[in-house]
Each structure stands twice: as C-alpha cells, then as structure tokens.
C-alpha cells in the first residue's frame, strides 16, 4: 500500500476555521485551516451528511496526515450576527422571553493556505475526484456569512 498526497489551495475573501475554545456568543477563528474543517470540506465535496459521516467516512478521513503552509495569513475581521430573531430565549428564572442574541464572529480576510493531505492512493484519488466535481457547494465560511445582494428586479 503506497501513500499519495493531495494539495489543496484554500484562499478566498473570507475564511473561518472553528476552534474548540469558541463560545456561542463569540466565535473566533484559528489562524490556519483545522483538520476537522478540512474534513468537513471533503465531506461536502463527497456529498456526505453530518449524520452519515461518522459511519461512512470519518474513520478513513481521520487517518489522513495533514500539513498546512500559511502563504498569506490574512487580516482578522469581526462581524456581528443576530441569532434567534423571532424565537424565544431562556431566562434565569426558568421561563422564556421573545428575543434575539447578538453574536460576534471572527474571519480571516484574503488569507491563502496550501494544505497537504497524505493517505492511501485510492482514498486520495476519490477525494481528488470529489473536489473536482463536488456534490455540494464548498464554503470556507458558514454559508450564513455570505451575503448575496438582491438584484434590482426583486
């Protein structure tokens, strides 16, 4: 069994790579792609849902060796999100009240990374094929962070 390496160029106007230290209200980003984030990207390319990933792909993908080269570190940028508008929030006395929560999320702007994934030849070939024709749209941030302007006709 020989090993092979797949190289991924990850760059875009916004990127976010979650960290375990992130709290719900304040979401920081790691300075470079995380293995769990890259595996999530690979699962999206393969069309594997979160529910199916633990049984179908995570054991194999977790065995990949990963290295990251930071070519352009990017600039850290904060955005504010309103979460739960129109939903009830729990209060200390045990009840709920209508309300929304303001959260802060950190992103990397204009960063560029080269990710190397080393694994078995067949797996690397499957991943390369999936990345060339992804089943689902690939994002470097959560889709809710991307604001698409409405056309003038709407």
Short mmCIF file of N, CA and C in Angstrom, two decimals:
data_model
loop_
_atom_site.label_atom_id
_atom_site.label_comp_id
_atom_site.label_asym_id
_atom_site.label_seq_id
_atom_site.Cartn_x
_atom_site.Cartn_y
_atom_site.Cartn_z
N UNK A 1 0.84 -1.18 0.00
CA UNK A 1 0.00 0.00 0.00
C UNK A 1 0.88 1.24 0.00
N UNK A 2 0.77 2.01 -1.03
CA UNK A 2 1.58 3.22 -1.09
C UNK A 2 0.72 4.42 -0.70
N UNK A 3 1.39 5.47 -0.30
CA UNK A 3 0.69 6.69 0.10
C UNK A 3 0.80 7.71 -1.02
N UNK A 4 -0.12 8.61 -1.03
CA UNK A 4 -0.16 9.67 -2.01
C UNK A 4 -0.49 10.97 -1.29
N UNK A 5 -0.26 12.09 -1.95
CA UNK A 5 -0.52 13.39 -1.34
C UNK A 5 -1.41 14.22 -2.24
N UNK A 6 -2.40 14.85 -1.64
CA UNK A 6 -3.30 15.75 -2.33
C UNK A 6 -3.05 17.15 -1.79
N UNK A 7 -2.85 18.11 -2.68
CA UNK A 7 -2.62 19.50 -2.28
C UNK A 7 -3.88 20.32 -2.57
N UNK A 8 -4.28 21.12 -1.60
CA UNK A 8 -5.44 22.00 -1.74
C UNK A 8 -5.02 23.44 -1.52
N UNK A 9 -5.34 24.30 -2.45
CA UNK A 9 -5.12 25.74 -2.28
C UNK A 9 -6.42 26.30 -1.72
N UNK A 10 -6.37 26.81 -0.50
CA UNK A 10 -7.55 27.38 0.13
C UNK A 10 -7.35 28.88 0.27
N UNK A 11 -8.07 29.62 -0.54
CA UNK A 11 -7.99 31.09 -0.45
C UNK A 11 -9.33 31.66 -0.87
N UNK A 12 -9.65 32.79 -0.29
CA UNK A 12 -10.91 33.44 -0.59
C UNK A 12 -11.03 34.72 0.21
N UNK A 13 -12.06 35.51 -0.07
CA UNK A 13 -12.22 36.78 0.63
C UNK A 13 -12.48 36.60 2.12
N UNK A 14 -13.18 35.52 2.51
CA UNK A 14 -13.45 35.24 3.93
C UNK A 14 -13.22 33.76 4.21
N UNK A 15 -12.60 33.49 5.35
CA UNK A 15 -12.43 32.11 5.81
C UNK A 15 -12.64 32.10 7.32
N UNK A 16 -13.13 30.97 7.81
CA UNK A 16 -13.26 30.77 9.26
C UNK A 16 -12.98 29.31 9.56
N UNK A 17 -12.11 29.08 10.52
CA UNK A 17 -11.71 27.73 10.92
C UNK A 17 -11.96 27.62 12.41
N UNK A 18 -13.05 26.94 12.77
CA UNK A 18 -13.51 26.86 14.15
C UNK A 18 -12.48 26.31 15.12
N UNK A 19 -12.63 26.73 16.36
CA UNK A 19 -11.76 26.28 17.44
C UNK A 19 -12.63 25.76 18.57
N UNK A 20 -12.09 24.85 19.36
CA UNK A 20 -12.84 24.31 20.49
C UNK A 20 -13.08 25.38 21.55
N UNK A 21 -12.24 26.40 21.61
CA UNK A 21 -12.38 27.44 22.64
C UNK A 21 -13.50 28.41 22.33
N UNK A 22 -14.04 28.37 21.13
CA UNK A 22 -15.09 29.33 20.76
C UNK A 22 -16.33 29.12 21.60
N UNK A 23 -16.88 30.21 22.06
CA UNK A 23 -18.14 30.20 22.79
C UNK A 23 -19.25 30.53 21.80
N UNK A 24 -20.48 30.36 22.23
CA UNK A 24 -21.59 30.62 21.32
C UNK A 24 -21.65 32.08 20.91
N UNK A 25 -21.47 32.99 21.85
CA UNK A 25 -21.62 34.42 21.56
C UNK A 25 -20.41 34.98 20.83
N UNK A 26 -19.23 34.48 21.14
CA UNK A 26 -18.01 34.94 20.47
C UNK A 26 -17.37 33.75 19.77
N UNK A 27 -17.32 33.82 18.43
CA UNK A 27 -16.76 32.74 17.63
C UNK A 27 -15.46 33.20 17.00
N UNK A 28 -14.36 32.70 17.51
CA UNK A 28 -13.05 33.05 16.97
C UNK A 28 -12.67 32.06 15.87
N UNK A 29 -11.68 32.43 15.07
CA UNK A 29 -11.17 31.53 14.04
C UNK A 29 -9.73 31.16 14.36
N UNK A 30 -9.35 29.97 13.95
CA UNK A 30 -7.95 29.57 14.05
C UNK A 30 -7.17 30.35 12.99
N UNK A 31 -5.85 30.39 13.15
CA UNK A 31 -5.03 31.15 12.19
C UNK A 31 -4.81 30.40 10.89
N UNK A 32 -5.17 29.13 10.84
CA UNK A 32 -4.98 28.30 9.65
C UNK A 32 -6.06 27.23 9.62
N UNK A 33 -6.26 26.60 8.48
CA UNK A 33 -7.26 25.53 8.40
C UNK A 33 -7.01 24.43 9.43
N UNK A 34 -8.09 23.98 10.05
CA UNK A 34 -8.03 22.89 11.01
C UNK A 34 -8.34 21.58 10.29
N UNK A 35 -7.88 20.48 10.86
CA UNK A 35 -8.15 19.19 10.23
C UNK A 35 -9.65 18.91 10.18
N UNK A 36 -10.36 19.23 11.26
CA UNK A 36 -11.80 18.98 11.25
C UNK A 36 -12.50 19.84 10.20
N UNK A 37 -12.04 21.07 10.01
CA UNK A 37 -12.62 21.93 8.98
C UNK A 37 -12.36 21.41 7.58
N UNK A 38 -11.15 20.93 7.34
CA UNK A 38 -10.81 20.38 6.02
C UNK A 38 -11.61 19.09 5.79
N UNK A 39 -11.75 18.27 6.81
CA UNK A 39 -12.56 17.05 6.67
C UNK A 39 -14.01 17.41 6.36
N UNK A 40 -14.53 18.46 6.99
CA UNK A 40 -15.88 18.93 6.67
C UNK A 40 -16.01 19.36 5.22
N UNK A 41 -14.99 20.04 4.72
CA UNK A 41 -14.96 20.45 3.31
C UNK A 41 -14.95 19.23 2.40
N UNK A 42 -14.15 18.23 2.75
CA UNK A 42 -14.08 16.99 1.96
C UNK A 42 -15.42 16.25 1.98
N UNK A 43 -16.07 16.21 3.14
CA UNK A 43 -17.38 15.56 3.23
C UNK A 43 -18.41 16.27 2.35
N UNK A 44 -18.36 17.60 2.30
CA UNK A 44 -19.27 18.35 1.43
C UNK A 44 -19.00 18.00 -0.04
N UNK A 45 -17.74 17.90 -0.41
CA UNK A 45 -17.40 17.53 -1.78
C UNK A 45 -17.91 16.13 -2.12
N UNK A 46 -17.81 15.23 -1.14
CA UNK A 46 -18.27 13.85 -1.34
C UNK A 46 -19.79 13.72 -1.26
N UNK A 47 -20.47 14.73 -0.70
CA UNK A 47 -21.91 14.67 -0.51
C UNK A 47 -22.31 13.84 0.70
N UNK A 48 -21.46 13.82 1.71
CA UNK A 48 -21.70 13.04 2.92
C UNK A 48 -22.28 13.96 3.99
N UNK A 49 -23.45 13.61 4.52
CA UNK A 49 -24.09 14.43 5.55
C UNK A 49 -23.41 14.25 6.90
N UNK A 50 -23.69 15.18 7.81
CA UNK A 50 -23.15 15.06 9.17
C UNK A 50 -23.62 13.78 9.84
N UNK A 51 -24.85 13.39 9.55
CA UNK A 51 -25.40 12.17 10.16
C UNK A 51 -24.68 10.92 9.65
N UNK A 52 -24.32 10.92 8.37
CA UNK A 52 -23.68 9.74 7.78
C UNK A 52 -22.17 9.73 7.93
N UNK A 53 -21.56 10.88 8.13
CA UNK A 53 -20.09 10.98 8.15
C UNK A 53 -19.43 10.06 9.18
N UNK A 54 -19.92 9.99 10.42
CA UNK A 54 -19.22 9.16 11.41
C UNK A 54 -19.09 7.69 11.00
N UNK A 55 -20.08 7.16 10.31
CA UNK A 55 -20.05 5.76 9.91
C UNK A 55 -19.38 5.55 8.56
N UNK A 56 -19.60 6.49 7.63
CA UNK A 56 -19.16 6.28 6.25
C UNK A 56 -17.72 6.71 5.98
N UNK A 57 -17.33 7.90 6.45
CA UNK A 57 -16.06 8.46 6.00
C UNK A 57 -15.11 8.90 7.10
N UNK A 58 -15.61 9.28 8.26
CA UNK A 58 -14.72 9.84 9.28
C UNK A 58 -13.56 8.93 9.69
N UNK A 59 -13.78 7.62 9.83
CA UNK A 59 -12.62 6.79 10.19
C UNK A 59 -11.48 6.88 9.17
N UNK A 60 -11.82 6.85 7.88
CA UNK A 60 -10.78 6.95 6.85
C UNK A 60 -10.17 8.35 6.78
N UNK A 61 -11.03 9.37 6.82
CA UNK A 61 -10.54 10.73 6.69
C UNK A 61 -9.70 11.15 7.90
N UNK A 62 -10.03 10.64 9.06
CA UNK A 62 -9.26 10.96 10.27
C UNK A 62 -7.85 10.41 10.21
N UNK A 63 -7.65 9.35 9.43
CA UNK A 63 -6.31 8.76 9.30
C UNK A 63 -5.40 9.54 8.36
N UNK A 64 -5.95 10.50 7.62
CA UNK A 64 -5.11 11.32 6.73
C UNK A 64 -4.10 12.12 7.56
N UNK A 65 -2.91 12.26 7.03
CA UNK A 65 -1.92 13.16 7.63
C UNK A 65 -2.08 14.50 6.94
N UNK A 66 -2.07 15.58 7.72
CA UNK A 66 -2.31 16.90 7.16
C UNK A 66 -1.23 17.88 7.57
N UNK A 67 -0.81 18.69 6.62
CA UNK A 67 0.10 19.79 6.89
C UNK A 67 -0.44 21.04 6.23
N UNK A 68 -0.16 22.19 6.82
CA UNK A 68 -0.66 23.47 6.29
C UNK A 68 0.50 24.44 6.17
N UNK A 69 0.61 25.07 5.02
CA UNK A 69 1.56 26.16 4.84
C UNK A 69 0.75 27.45 4.74
N UNK A 70 1.10 28.42 5.57
CA UNK A 70 0.43 29.72 5.54
C UNK A 70 1.18 30.61 4.56
N UNK A 71 0.58 30.85 3.40
CA UNK A 71 1.22 31.71 2.40
C UNK A 71 0.88 33.17 2.63
N UNK A 72 -0.37 33.46 2.94
CA UNK A 72 -0.81 34.81 3.29
C UNK A 72 -1.69 34.65 4.53
N UNK A 73 -1.27 35.19 5.67
CA UNK A 73 -2.03 34.96 6.90
C UNK A 73 -3.41 35.63 6.92
N UNK A 74 -3.61 36.61 6.11
CA UNK A 74 -4.89 37.30 6.10
C UNK A 74 -5.02 38.29 7.25
N UNK A 75 -6.08 39.04 7.20
CA UNK A 75 -6.37 40.05 8.22
C UNK A 75 -7.58 39.57 9.00
N UNK A 76 -7.50 39.65 10.32
CA UNK A 76 -8.64 39.24 11.15
C UNK A 76 -9.71 40.33 11.09
N UNK A 77 -10.94 39.90 10.93
CA UNK A 77 -12.08 40.80 10.77
C UNK A 77 -13.25 40.25 11.57
N UNK A 78 -13.98 41.12 12.23
CA UNK A 78 -15.13 40.73 13.05
C UNK A 78 -16.42 41.14 12.38
N UNK A 79 -17.43 40.30 12.53
CA UNK A 79 -18.76 40.60 12.03
C UNK A 79 -19.75 40.30 13.15
N UNK A 80 -20.88 40.94 13.08
CA UNK A 80 -21.93 40.72 14.07
C UNK A 80 -23.10 40.00 13.41
N UNK A 81 -23.65 39.02 14.12
CA UNK A 81 -24.80 38.27 13.62
C UNK A 81 -25.91 38.34 14.66
N UNK A 82 -27.13 38.45 14.19
CA UNK A 82 -28.28 38.33 15.08
C UNK A 82 -28.79 36.91 14.97
N UNK A 83 -28.88 36.24 16.11
CA UNK A 83 -29.29 34.83 16.15
C UNK A 83 -30.60 34.73 16.92
N UNK A 84 -31.52 33.96 16.41
CA UNK A 84 -32.75 33.68 17.14
C UNK A 84 -33.81 34.75 17.02
N UNK A 85 -33.75 35.60 16.02
CA UNK A 85 -34.80 36.61 15.85
C UNK A 85 -36.13 35.89 15.66
N UNK A 86 -37.11 36.28 16.45
CA UNK A 86 -38.42 35.65 16.37
C UNK A 86 -38.54 34.38 17.19
N UNK A 87 -37.47 34.01 17.89
CA UNK A 87 -37.50 32.81 18.73
C UNK A 87 -37.44 33.23 20.19
N UNK A 88 -37.88 32.35 21.06
CA UNK A 88 -37.84 32.65 22.48
C UNK A 88 -36.47 32.33 23.06
N UNK A 89 -36.08 33.11 24.08
CA UNK A 89 -34.82 32.89 24.78
C UNK A 89 -35.12 32.49 26.21
N UNK A 90 -34.30 31.62 26.78
CA UNK A 90 -34.46 31.23 28.18
C UNK A 90 -33.98 32.35 29.08
N UNK A 91 -34.65 32.49 30.21
CA UNK A 91 -34.23 33.48 31.20
C UNK A 91 -33.87 32.77 32.50
N UNK A 92 -33.16 33.47 33.36
CA UNK A 92 -32.64 32.87 34.59
C UNK A 92 -33.73 32.32 35.49
N UNK A 93 -34.89 32.91 35.49
CA UNK A 93 -35.98 32.46 36.38
C UNK A 93 -36.65 31.18 35.89
N UNK A 94 -36.20 30.66 34.76
CA UNK A 94 -36.75 29.41 34.27
C UNK A 94 -37.72 29.52 33.12
N UNK A 95 -38.17 30.69 32.81
CA UNK A 95 -39.11 30.87 31.71
C UNK A 95 -38.40 31.23 30.42
N UNK A 96 -39.17 31.79 29.52
CA UNK A 96 -38.62 32.28 28.26
C UNK A 96 -39.17 33.66 27.98
N UNK A 97 -38.49 34.34 27.07
CA UNK A 97 -38.97 35.64 26.61
C UNK A 97 -38.62 35.76 25.14
N UNK A 98 -39.39 36.54 24.39
CA UNK A 98 -39.03 36.74 22.99
C UNK A 98 -37.72 37.51 22.91
N UNK A 99 -36.92 37.20 21.94
CA UNK A 99 -35.69 37.97 21.82
C UNK A 99 -34.71 37.36 20.86
N UNK A 100 -33.65 38.09 20.67
CA UNK A 100 -32.57 37.67 19.79
C UNK A 100 -31.25 37.89 20.51
N UNK A 101 -30.24 37.21 20.05
CA UNK A 101 -28.92 37.34 20.65
C UNK A 101 -27.95 37.87 19.59
N UNK A 102 -27.15 38.82 19.97
CA UNK A 102 -26.13 39.35 19.08
C UNK A 102 -24.85 38.57 19.31
N UNK A 103 -24.29 38.01 18.25
CA UNK A 103 -23.04 37.26 18.37
C UNK A 103 -21.96 37.94 17.54
N UNK A 104 -20.72 37.70 17.93
CA UNK A 104 -19.57 38.21 17.17
C UNK A 104 -18.83 37.03 16.57
N UNK A 105 -18.46 37.17 15.30
CA UNK A 105 -17.75 36.10 14.61
C UNK A 105 -16.51 36.67 13.94
N UNK A 106 -15.43 35.95 14.10
CA UNK A 106 -14.15 36.39 13.55
C UNK A 106 -13.86 35.62 12.26
N UNK A 107 -13.34 36.33 11.27
CA UNK A 107 -12.98 35.73 9.99
C UNK A 107 -11.56 36.14 9.61
N UNK A 108 -10.99 35.40 8.69
CA UNK A 108 -9.72 35.79 8.07
C UNK A 108 -10.05 36.33 6.69
N UNK A 109 -9.59 37.53 6.38
CA UNK A 109 -9.83 38.15 5.08
C UNK A 109 -8.61 37.95 4.19
N UNK A 110 -8.86 37.51 2.97
CA UNK A 110 -7.84 37.40 1.93
C UNK A 110 -6.66 36.52 2.34
N UNK A 111 -6.91 35.49 3.11
CA UNK A 111 -5.85 34.56 3.51
C UNK A 111 -5.64 33.51 2.42
N UNK A 112 -4.45 32.94 2.38
CA UNK A 112 -4.13 31.89 1.41
C UNK A 112 -3.32 30.80 2.09
N UNK A 113 -3.79 29.56 1.93
CA UNK A 113 -3.14 28.42 2.56
C UNK A 113 -2.93 27.32 1.53
N UNK A 114 -1.89 26.54 1.74
CA UNK A 114 -1.68 25.32 0.97
C UNK A 114 -1.78 24.17 1.96
N UNK A 115 -2.77 23.31 1.75
CA UNK A 115 -2.99 22.16 2.63
C UNK A 115 -2.53 20.91 1.90
N UNK A 116 -1.76 20.08 2.57
CA UNK A 116 -1.32 18.79 2.02
C UNK A 116 -1.97 17.68 2.83
N UNK A 117 -2.60 16.76 2.12
CA UNK A 117 -3.23 15.60 2.76
C UNK A 117 -2.56 14.34 2.22
N UNK A 118 -2.03 13.54 3.12
CA UNK A 118 -1.33 12.32 2.73
C UNK A 118 -2.12 11.12 3.20
N UNK A 119 -2.37 10.18 2.30
CA UNK A 119 -3.13 8.99 2.64
C UNK A 119 -2.98 7.92 1.59
N UNK A 120 -3.80 6.90 1.69
CA UNK A 120 -3.75 5.80 0.73
C UNK A 120 -4.16 6.29 -0.66
N UNK A 121 -3.54 5.72 -1.68
CA UNK A 121 -3.73 6.16 -3.06
C UNK A 121 -5.19 6.16 -3.47
N UNK A 122 -5.93 5.11 -3.15
CA UNK A 122 -7.35 5.03 -3.56
C UNK A 122 -8.17 6.14 -2.91
N UNK A 123 -7.94 6.41 -1.64
CA UNK A 123 -8.67 7.46 -0.94
C UNK A 123 -8.33 8.82 -1.53
N UNK A 124 -7.05 9.08 -1.76
CA UNK A 124 -6.63 10.36 -2.35
C UNK A 124 -7.27 10.55 -3.72
N UNK A 125 -7.34 9.49 -4.52
CA UNK A 125 -7.97 9.57 -5.84
C UNK A 125 -9.46 9.88 -5.72
N UNK A 126 -10.14 9.26 -4.75
CA UNK A 126 -11.57 9.54 -4.53
C UNK A 126 -11.78 11.00 -4.11
N UNK A 127 -10.91 11.49 -3.24
CA UNK A 127 -11.03 12.88 -2.77
C UNK A 127 -10.76 13.86 -3.90
N UNK A 128 -9.75 13.58 -4.72
CA UNK A 128 -9.45 14.45 -5.86
C UNK A 128 -10.65 14.52 -6.80
N UNK A 129 -11.25 13.38 -7.10
CA UNK A 129 -12.42 13.35 -7.99
C UNK A 129 -13.58 14.13 -7.39
N UNK A 130 -13.81 13.97 -6.09
CA UNK A 130 -14.91 14.68 -5.42
C UNK A 130 -14.67 16.18 -5.42
N UNK A 131 -13.44 16.61 -5.22
CA UNK A 131 -13.15 18.05 -5.20
C UNK A 131 -13.27 18.67 -6.59
N UNK A 132 -13.01 17.88 -7.63
CA UNK A 132 -13.15 18.40 -8.99
C UNK A 132 -14.62 18.51 -9.41
N UNK A 133 -15.48 17.67 -8.83
CA UNK A 133 -16.92 17.70 -9.11
C UNK A 133 -17.68 17.53 -7.79
N UNK A 134 -17.65 18.57 -6.95
CA UNK A 134 -18.27 18.44 -5.62
C UNK A 134 -19.79 18.23 -5.70
N UNK A 135 -20.29 17.41 -4.80
CA UNK A 135 -21.74 17.15 -4.72
C UNK A 135 -22.47 18.36 -4.15
N UNK A 136 -21.85 19.01 -3.16
CA UNK A 136 -22.44 20.19 -2.53
C UNK A 136 -21.49 21.36 -2.70
N UNK A 137 -22.02 22.57 -2.58
CA UNK A 137 -21.20 23.77 -2.68
C UNK A 137 -20.18 23.80 -1.55
N UNK A 138 -18.95 24.16 -1.88
CA UNK A 138 -17.87 24.22 -0.89
C UNK A 138 -17.71 25.66 -0.41
N UNK A 139 -17.67 25.82 0.91
CA UNK A 139 -17.52 27.13 1.53
C UNK A 139 -16.30 27.13 2.44
N UNK A 140 -15.65 28.28 2.54
CA UNK A 140 -14.56 28.46 3.51
C UNK A 140 -15.07 29.17 4.75
N UNK A 141 -16.35 29.52 4.75
CA UNK A 141 -17.05 30.09 5.92
C UNK A 141 -18.42 29.43 5.97
N UNK A 142 -19.14 29.65 7.06
CA UNK A 142 -20.52 29.17 7.12
C UNK A 142 -21.32 29.92 6.06
N UNK A 143 -22.21 29.23 5.34
CA UNK A 143 -22.98 29.90 4.28
C UNK A 143 -23.74 31.13 4.75
N UNK A 144 -24.14 31.19 6.03
CA UNK A 144 -24.88 32.36 6.50
C UNK A 144 -24.01 33.61 6.59
N UNK A 145 -22.69 33.46 6.44
CA UNK A 145 -21.80 34.61 6.48
C UNK A 145 -21.71 35.30 5.12
N UNK A 146 -22.19 34.63 4.10
CA UNK A 146 -22.10 35.17 2.74
C UNK A 146 -23.40 35.89 2.43
N UNK A 147 -23.29 37.16 2.17
CA UNK A 147 -24.47 37.96 1.87
C UNK A 147 -24.53 38.20 0.37
N UNK A 148 -25.56 37.66 -0.26
CA UNK A 148 -25.72 37.82 -1.70
C UNK A 148 -26.67 38.98 -1.94
N UNK A 149 -26.20 40.03 -2.63
CA UNK A 149 -27.08 41.17 -2.87
C UNK A 149 -28.26 40.78 -3.76
N UNK A 150 -29.42 41.34 -3.47
CA UNK A 150 -30.60 41.09 -4.30
C UNK A 150 -30.46 41.87 -5.59
N UNK A 151 -31.00 41.30 -6.65
CA UNK A 151 -30.95 42.02 -7.92
C UNK A 151 -31.96 43.17 -7.88
N UNK A 152 -31.79 44.11 -8.74
CA UNK A 152 -32.67 45.28 -8.77
C UNK A 152 -34.09 44.91 -9.16
N UNK A 153 -34.26 43.79 -9.85
CA UNK A 153 -35.60 43.39 -10.29
C UNK A 153 -36.41 42.75 -9.18
N UNK A 154 -35.80 42.41 -8.05
CA UNK A 154 -36.53 41.76 -6.95
C UNK A 154 -37.20 42.76 -6.05
#
